[in-house]
Coordinates of C-alpha atoms in Angstrom, one line a residue:
M1 CA 173.1 71.5 51.5
E2 CA 171.7 69.0 49.0
T3 CA 171.1 65.4 50.1
P4 CA 173.3 63.1 48.1
T5 CA 171.6 60.8 45.7
P6 CA 172.0 57.1 46.7
S7 CA 173.9 54.9 44.4
R8 CA 172.0 53.2 41.6
K9 CA 172.3 49.9 43.3
A10 CA 170.9 51.1 46.6
L11 CA 168.2 53.5 45.2
L12 CA 165.3 51.0 45.1
N13 CA 166.8 47.9 46.8
S14 CA 163.9 47.9 49.4
F15 CA 161.6 46.7 46.6
E16 CA 163.7 43.5 45.9
G17 CA 162.3 40.1 46.7
S18 CA 159.5 38.0 45.2
G19 CA 158.9 35.0 47.4
V20 CA 158.1 31.5 46.0
I21 CA 154.4 30.8 46.0
R22 CA 153.3 33.8 44.0
P23 CA 155.8 33.3 41.2
F24 CA 154.8 29.6 40.8
F25 CA 151.1 30.7 40.7
V26 CA 151.7 33.3 38.0
L27 CA 153.9 30.9 36.0
A28 CA 151.1 28.2 36.1
V29 CA 148.5 30.7 35.0
D30 CA 150.5 31.8 32.0
I31 CA 151.4 28.3 31.0
A32 CA 147.7 27.5 31.2
L33 CA 146.9 30.6 29.1
F34 CA 149.3 29.4 26.3
T35 CA 148.3 25.7 26.4
G36 CA 144.6 26.5 26.7
G37 CA 144.8 28.7 23.6
L38 CA 146.6 26.0 21.8
M39 CA 143.9 23.5 22.7
L40 CA 141.3 25.8 21.3
V41 CA 143.2 26.1 18.0
L42 CA 143.6 22.4 17.7
L43 CA 140.2 21.2 18.9
A44 CA 137.6 24.0 18.6
G45 CA 135.6 25.5 15.7
I46 CA 137.1 28.2 13.5
W47 CA 136.2 31.3 15.5
L48 CA 137.3 29.7 18.7
K49 CA 140.5 28.8 16.9
V50 CA 141.1 32.5 16.2
L51 CA 140.4 33.3 19.8
G52 CA 142.8 30.5 20.8
S53 CA 145.5 32.1 18.6
V54 CA 145.0 35.4 20.4
L55 CA 145.2 33.7 23.8
M56 CA 148.4 31.9 22.7
T57 CA 149.9 35.3 21.8
A58 CA 149.1 36.7 25.2
G59 CA 150.6 33.6 26.8
I60 CA 153.8 33.9 24.8
V61 CA 154.2 37.6 25.8
R62 CA 153.5 37.0 29.5
L63 CA 155.7 33.9 29.6
F64 CA 158.5 35.8 27.9
L65 CA 158.2 38.5 30.6
I66 CA 158.5 35.8 33.3
G67 CA 161.6 34.5 31.5
H68 CA 162.9 38.1 31.3
D69 CA 162.6 38.5 35.1
A70 CA 164.1 35.1 35.7
C71 CA 167.1 36.0 33.6
H72 CA 167.5 39.1 35.7
G73 CA 167.4 36.8 38.8
S74 CA 164.2 38.6 40.1
F75 CA 161.3 36.3 39.4
F76 CA 162.2 33.8 42.1
D77 CA 164.5 34.5 45.0
N78 CA 166.4 31.3 44.1
K79 CA 169.0 31.3 41.3
T80 CA 168.4 27.7 40.3
L81 CA 164.7 28.1 40.0
N82 CA 165.2 31.2 37.9
N83 CA 167.6 29.3 35.5
I84 CA 165.3 26.3 35.1
F85 CA 161.9 28.0 34.9
G86 CA 163.3 31.0 33.0
R87 CA 164.3 28.6 30.2
I88 CA 160.9 26.9 30.2
A89 CA 159.1 30.3 30.1
F90 CA 161.2 31.3 27.1
L91 CA 160.4 28.2 25.0
P92 CA 157.2 29.6 23.3
S93 CA 159.0 32.7 22.2
M94 CA 162.0 30.7 21.0
T95 CA 164.4 32.8 23.1
A96 CA 167.7 31.3 24.1
F97 CA 168.1 32.1 27.8
S98 CA 171.9 32.7 27.8
L99 CA 171.8 34.7 24.6
W100 CA 169.1 36.9 26.0
D101 CA 171.3 37.3 29.1
V102 CA 174.3 38.6 27.2
G103 CA 172.3 40.8 24.8
H104 CA 169.8 42.2 27.3
N105 CA 171.3 42.0 30.8
V106 CA 174.9 42.8 29.8
A107 CA 174.6 45.0 26.7
H108 CA 171.3 46.7 27.0
H109 CA 171.0 47.2 30.8
G110 CA 174.7 47.8 31.2
F111 CA 174.7 50.5 28.5
N112 CA 171.2 51.5 27.6
N113 CA 171.1 54.3 24.9
L114 CA 174.9 54.3 24.5
K115 CA 175.6 53.9 20.8
G116 CA 177.9 51.0 20.0
R117 CA 177.1 49.1 23.2
D118 CA 173.3 49.1 23.3
Q119 CA 171.9 47.9 19.9
V120 CA 168.1 47.9 20.7
W121 CA 166.5 50.5 18.4
A122 CA 169.8 52.6 18.4
P123 CA 169.2 55.3 15.9
Y124 CA 171.6 56.0 13.0
S125 CA 173.2 59.4 12.5
K126 CA 172.5 61.1 9.2
E127 CA 176.0 60.2 8.0
E128 CA 175.5 56.6 8.9
F129 CA 172.2 56.4 7.3
D130 CA 173.4 57.9 4.1
S131 CA 176.2 55.4 3.9
L132 CA 173.9 52.4 4.2
P133 CA 173.3 50.2 1.1
G134 CA 169.9 50.8 -0.6
Y135 CA 168.1 47.7 0.8
R136 CA 169.2 48.6 4.4
K137 CA 167.8 52.2 4.0
V138 CA 164.5 50.7 2.9
L139 CA 164.5 48.4 5.9
E140 CA 165.3 51.2 8.3
R141 CA 162.4 53.3 6.8
I142 CA 160.1 50.3 7.3
Y143 CA 161.3 49.7 10.9
R144 CA 160.7 53.3 11.8
S145 CA 157.4 53.7 9.9
G146 CA 155.3 53.2 13.0
V147 CA 154.2 49.7 12.0
G148 CA 157.5 47.9 11.3
W149 CA 158.3 46.8 14.9
G150 CA 157.7 43.1 14.2
L151 CA 160.0 42.9 11.3
Y152 CA 162.6 44.8 13.2
Y153 CA 162.5 42.5 16.2
F154 CA 162.4 39.3 14.1
I155 CA 165.4 40.2 11.9
E156 CA 167.6 42.5 14.0
L157 CA 167.1 41.0 17.4
W158 CA 165.7 37.5 17.4
W159 CA 167.3 36.1 14.2
K160 CA 170.6 37.8 14.5
K161 CA 171.2 37.8 18.3
L162 CA 168.8 35.4 20.1
Y163 CA 168.9 32.2 18.0
F164 CA 172.2 30.5 17.2
A165 CA 173.8 34.0 17.2
T166 CA 177.3 34.2 15.6
K167 CA 180.4 35.6 17.2
K168 CA 180.2 38.4 14.7
Q169 CA 176.8 39.5 16.1
I170 CA 177.4 39.2 19.8
G171 CA 181.1 39.3 20.2
S172 CA 181.7 35.9 21.7
S173 CA 180.9 32.2 21.2
R174 CA 180.1 29.9 24.1
T175 CA 178.8 26.4 24.4
K176 CA 175.8 27.5 26.5
Y177 CA 174.6 29.8 23.7
K178 CA 174.4 26.9 21.4
L179 CA 172.8 24.5 23.9
D180 CA 170.1 27.1 24.8
S181 CA 169.5 27.6 21.0
V182 CA 169.2 23.8 20.6
L183 CA 166.8 23.7 23.6
V184 CA 164.4 26.2 22.0
T185 CA 164.7 24.3 18.7
V186 CA 163.7 21.1 20.4
G187 CA 160.7 22.9 22.0
F188 CA 159.7 24.2 18.6
V189 CA 159.9 20.7 17.0
V190 CA 157.7 19.3 19.8
W191 CA 155.3 22.2 19.2
V192 CA 155.1 21.4 15.4
A193 CA 154.8 17.7 16.1
V194 CA 151.8 18.2 18.4
V195 CA 150.1 20.3 15.8
A196 CA 150.9 17.7 13.1
L197 CA 149.7 14.8 15.2
V198 CA 146.4 16.4 16.1
A199 CA 145.8 17.4 12.4
Y200 CA 146.4 13.8 11.4
E201 CA 144.3 12.3 14.2
T202 CA 141.3 14.7 13.7
D203 CA 141.5 14.9 9.9
Q204 CA 142.1 18.6 9.9
N205 CA 144.2 20.7 7.6
F206 CA 147.7 20.9 9.0
W207 CA 148.5 24.3 7.4
T208 CA 145.4 25.9 9.0
L209 CA 146.4 24.6 12.4
A210 CA 150.0 25.5 11.9
A211 CA 149.1 29.0 10.8
L212 CA 146.8 29.7 13.8
G213 CA 148.7 27.6 16.3
I214 CA 152.3 28.5 15.4
V215 CA 152.9 31.2 12.8
V216 CA 150.3 33.8 13.8
P217 CA 151.1 33.7 17.6
F218 CA 154.9 33.9 17.0
A219 CA 154.5 36.7 14.4
L220 CA 152.3 38.7 16.7
W221 CA 154.7 38.1 19.6
N222 CA 157.4 39.7 17.4
V223 CA 155.2 42.7 16.7
I224 CA 154.3 43.2 20.3
M225 CA 157.8 42.9 21.6
G226 CA 159.2 45.1 18.9
F227 CA 156.6 47.8 19.8
V228 CA 157.3 47.6 23.5
V229 CA 161.1 48.0 23.2
F230 CA 160.6 50.8 20.7
V231 CA 158.5 52.9 23.0
H232 CA 160.7 52.1 26.0
H233 CA 163.7 54.0 24.6
T234 CA 162.4 56.2 21.8
H235 CA 160.8 59.6 22.5
P236 CA 161.4 63.1 21.3
T237 CA 162.7 64.0 24.8
V238 CA 164.9 61.0 25.3
A239 CA 168.6 61.2 24.6
W240 CA 171.0 58.8 22.9
F241 CA 174.7 59.0 23.5
Q242 CA 177.9 58.4 21.6
R243 CA 180.3 59.5 24.4
R244 CA 180.4 57.3 27.5
Q245 CA 181.2 60.3 29.7
D246 CA 178.0 62.1 28.7
W247 CA 176.0 58.9 29.1
Q248 CA 177.3 58.4 32.6
R249 CA 176.9 62.0 33.6
C250 CA 173.2 62.1 32.5
R251 CA 172.4 58.8 34.3
A252 CA 170.8 57.3 31.2
Y253 CA 169.6 54.3 33.2
L254 CA 167.1 56.8 34.7
T255 CA 166.6 59.5 32.1
S256 CA 166.8 57.6 28.8
T257 CA 163.9 55.3 29.2
V258 CA 160.1 56.0 29.3
Q259 CA 157.1 55.0 31.4
V260 CA 154.2 54.4 29.0
R261 CA 150.6 53.9 30.0
L262 CA 148.8 51.9 27.3
P263 CA 145.2 52.2 26.3
L264 CA 142.6 50.1 28.1
G265 CA 145.0 49.4 30.9
I266 CA 146.9 46.8 28.7
D267 CA 150.1 47.7 30.5
R268 CA 148.7 46.1 33.6
L269 CA 148.4 42.8 31.8
M270 CA 152.0 42.9 30.7
H271 CA 153.5 42.1 34.1
N272 CA 154.3 45.8 34.7
I273 CA 157.1 45.9 32.2
M274 CA 156.0 49.4 31.2
E275 CA 157.2 50.7 34.6
H276 CA 160.5 50.9 32.8
N277 CA 162.5 53.6 34.7
A278 CA 162.4 51.6 37.9
H279 CA 163.3 48.4 36.0
H280 CA 166.4 50.0 34.6
V281 CA 167.4 51.6 37.9
N282 CA 167.3 48.2 39.5
P283 CA 166.6 45.1 37.3
R284 CA 166.5 42.9 40.5
I285 CA 163.0 44.3 41.3
S286 CA 160.4 41.7 40.4
M287 CA 157.3 42.4 38.3
F288 CA 155.3 42.2 41.5
A289 CA 156.9 45.3 43.0
L290 CA 157.7 47.4 39.9
R291 CA 154.6 49.6 40.0
R292 CA 155.3 50.6 43.6
A293 CA 159.0 51.2 42.8
Q294 CA 158.1 53.3 39.8
S295 CA 155.8 55.5 41.9
A296 CA 158.6 56.0 44.5
L297 CA 161.0 56.9 41.7
R298 CA 158.7 59.4 40.2
E299 CA 158.2 61.1 43.5
R300 CA 161.9 61.6 43.9
F301 CA 162.9 62.4 40.3
A302 CA 159.7 63.9 39.0
T303 CA 161.5 66.2 36.5
E304 CA 163.8 63.5 35.2
V305 CA 161.4 60.6 34.6
T306 CA 159.6 60.8 31.2
A307 CA 156.0 59.4 31.5
Y308 CA 153.0 59.7 29.3
R309 CA 149.8 58.0 28.3
L310 CA 150.0 56.5 24.8
G311 CA 147.4 57.7 22.2
Y312 CA 147.4 57.8 18.5
K313 CA 148.5 61.4 18.2
T314 CA 151.3 61.1 20.8
Y315 CA 152.6 57.9 19.2
M316 CA 152.5 59.2 15.6
D317 CA 154.3 62.4 16.8
C318 CA 157.0 60.2 18.3
V319 CA 157.3 58.1 15.1
R320 CA 157.4 61.3 12.9
R321 CA 160.2 62.9 14.9
C322 CA 162.4 59.9 15.9
K323 CA 164.0 58.7 12.7
L324 CA 167.7 59.6 13.0
Y325 CA 169.8 61.2 15.8
D326 CA 172.4 64.0 15.9
Y327 CA 174.7 62.7 18.6
A328 CA 176.9 65.8 18.6
N329 CA 174.1 68.3 19.2
H330 CA 171.5 65.9 20.8
A331 CA 168.6 66.3 18.4
W332 CA 166.2 63.9 16.7
L333 CA 166.1 64.2 12.9
D334 CA 163.9 63.0 10.0
F335 CA 165.4 61.0 7.2
R336 CA 166.4 64.2 5.4
G337 CA 168.5 65.3 8.3
Q338 CA 166.1 68.1 9.4
V339 CA 165.9 68.6 13.2
T340 CA 162.5 67.5 14.6
S341 CA 163.2 67.7 18.3
R342 CA 166.1 69.0 20.4
V343 CA 166.8 67.0 23.5
T344 CA 167.6 68.7 26.8
L345 CA 170.1 66.6 28.7
A346 CA 169.0 65.8 32.2
V347 CA 172.3 66.6 34.1
P348 CA 172.1 66.2 37.9
P349 CA 173.0 69.4 39.9
A350 CA 176.4 68.1 41.1
A351 CA 177.5 67.2 37.6
S352 CA 176.1 70.5 36.2
S353 CA 178.1 72.5 38.8
S354 CA 181.3 70.6 38.0
M355 CA 180.8 71.2 34.3
Q356 CA 180.4 75.0 34.9
A357 CA 183.5 75.0 37.1
A358 CA 185.5 73.2 34.4
A359 CA 184.3 75.7 31.8

């Protein structure tokens, strides 16, 4: 007799909890990384300015991931601390806390890889792609070219859904969405004002400082974030769904995301966000326990968790295959509609037996 699988909520609940001191320490380190990089850009020589720009980018990424955990309620054990410091951590990436909550926590985590509910890198069908206007076809080809992640994230996610998002884009309009968008705007204005003041006081070129201290870090942040969310849910073996029944039966929260090991151990510097199966099974697990939770998950569901080490060949193979999706037959397609990879749905034994009985 098979041991029943615990509910999704109970599966990894032993890994929940983050404490107080450690989160504050990590938050302080990442704020220092961002502000230290900004100081190098504003006050150092040209090559140190470039280094400062890189450090700022790393700071934005890491602070965003803190805000991401706080929005899930997992960075601190206290809701008020998460709400306050999550908003502070989101300022450098200009992410509105409540808009991220509705788009990420509700839509993405509630319905990851379900077409029509999850909009993050959701592939078009061949029929949908063919019906797009010409300019949008060009954009989609750029987005899925293997280097278009930054443009995708900036236009399709940040601009449309994370900054003064309209009711048309997110399905609702609330005062807190506008207030959080105003908050990040104020933060941006202060950021620009500091750069302008230092440029004036030190007789430096404002546009050089603005490029290295604002534009480049924010642009690189979009590139990195677009890439990360692309590899999380795009892979030749990963299914997307159009029917909610299929999506539920195949437990997409477990099977339709990917654990990716990045070169040079970079994934370890990204607050363990690449341990993505465990994160989707239980978003209440903090970054401090995700690696252990992912290991436990892989031990139990070894055949259902997709994990691989990213290299040039594996990445380009993924890009080449994953352009469009045949939702009826579960296959990835190229832009011509040719099948590039057939997806085997990961149906648990109980569901599989019930399907056979029904047939």
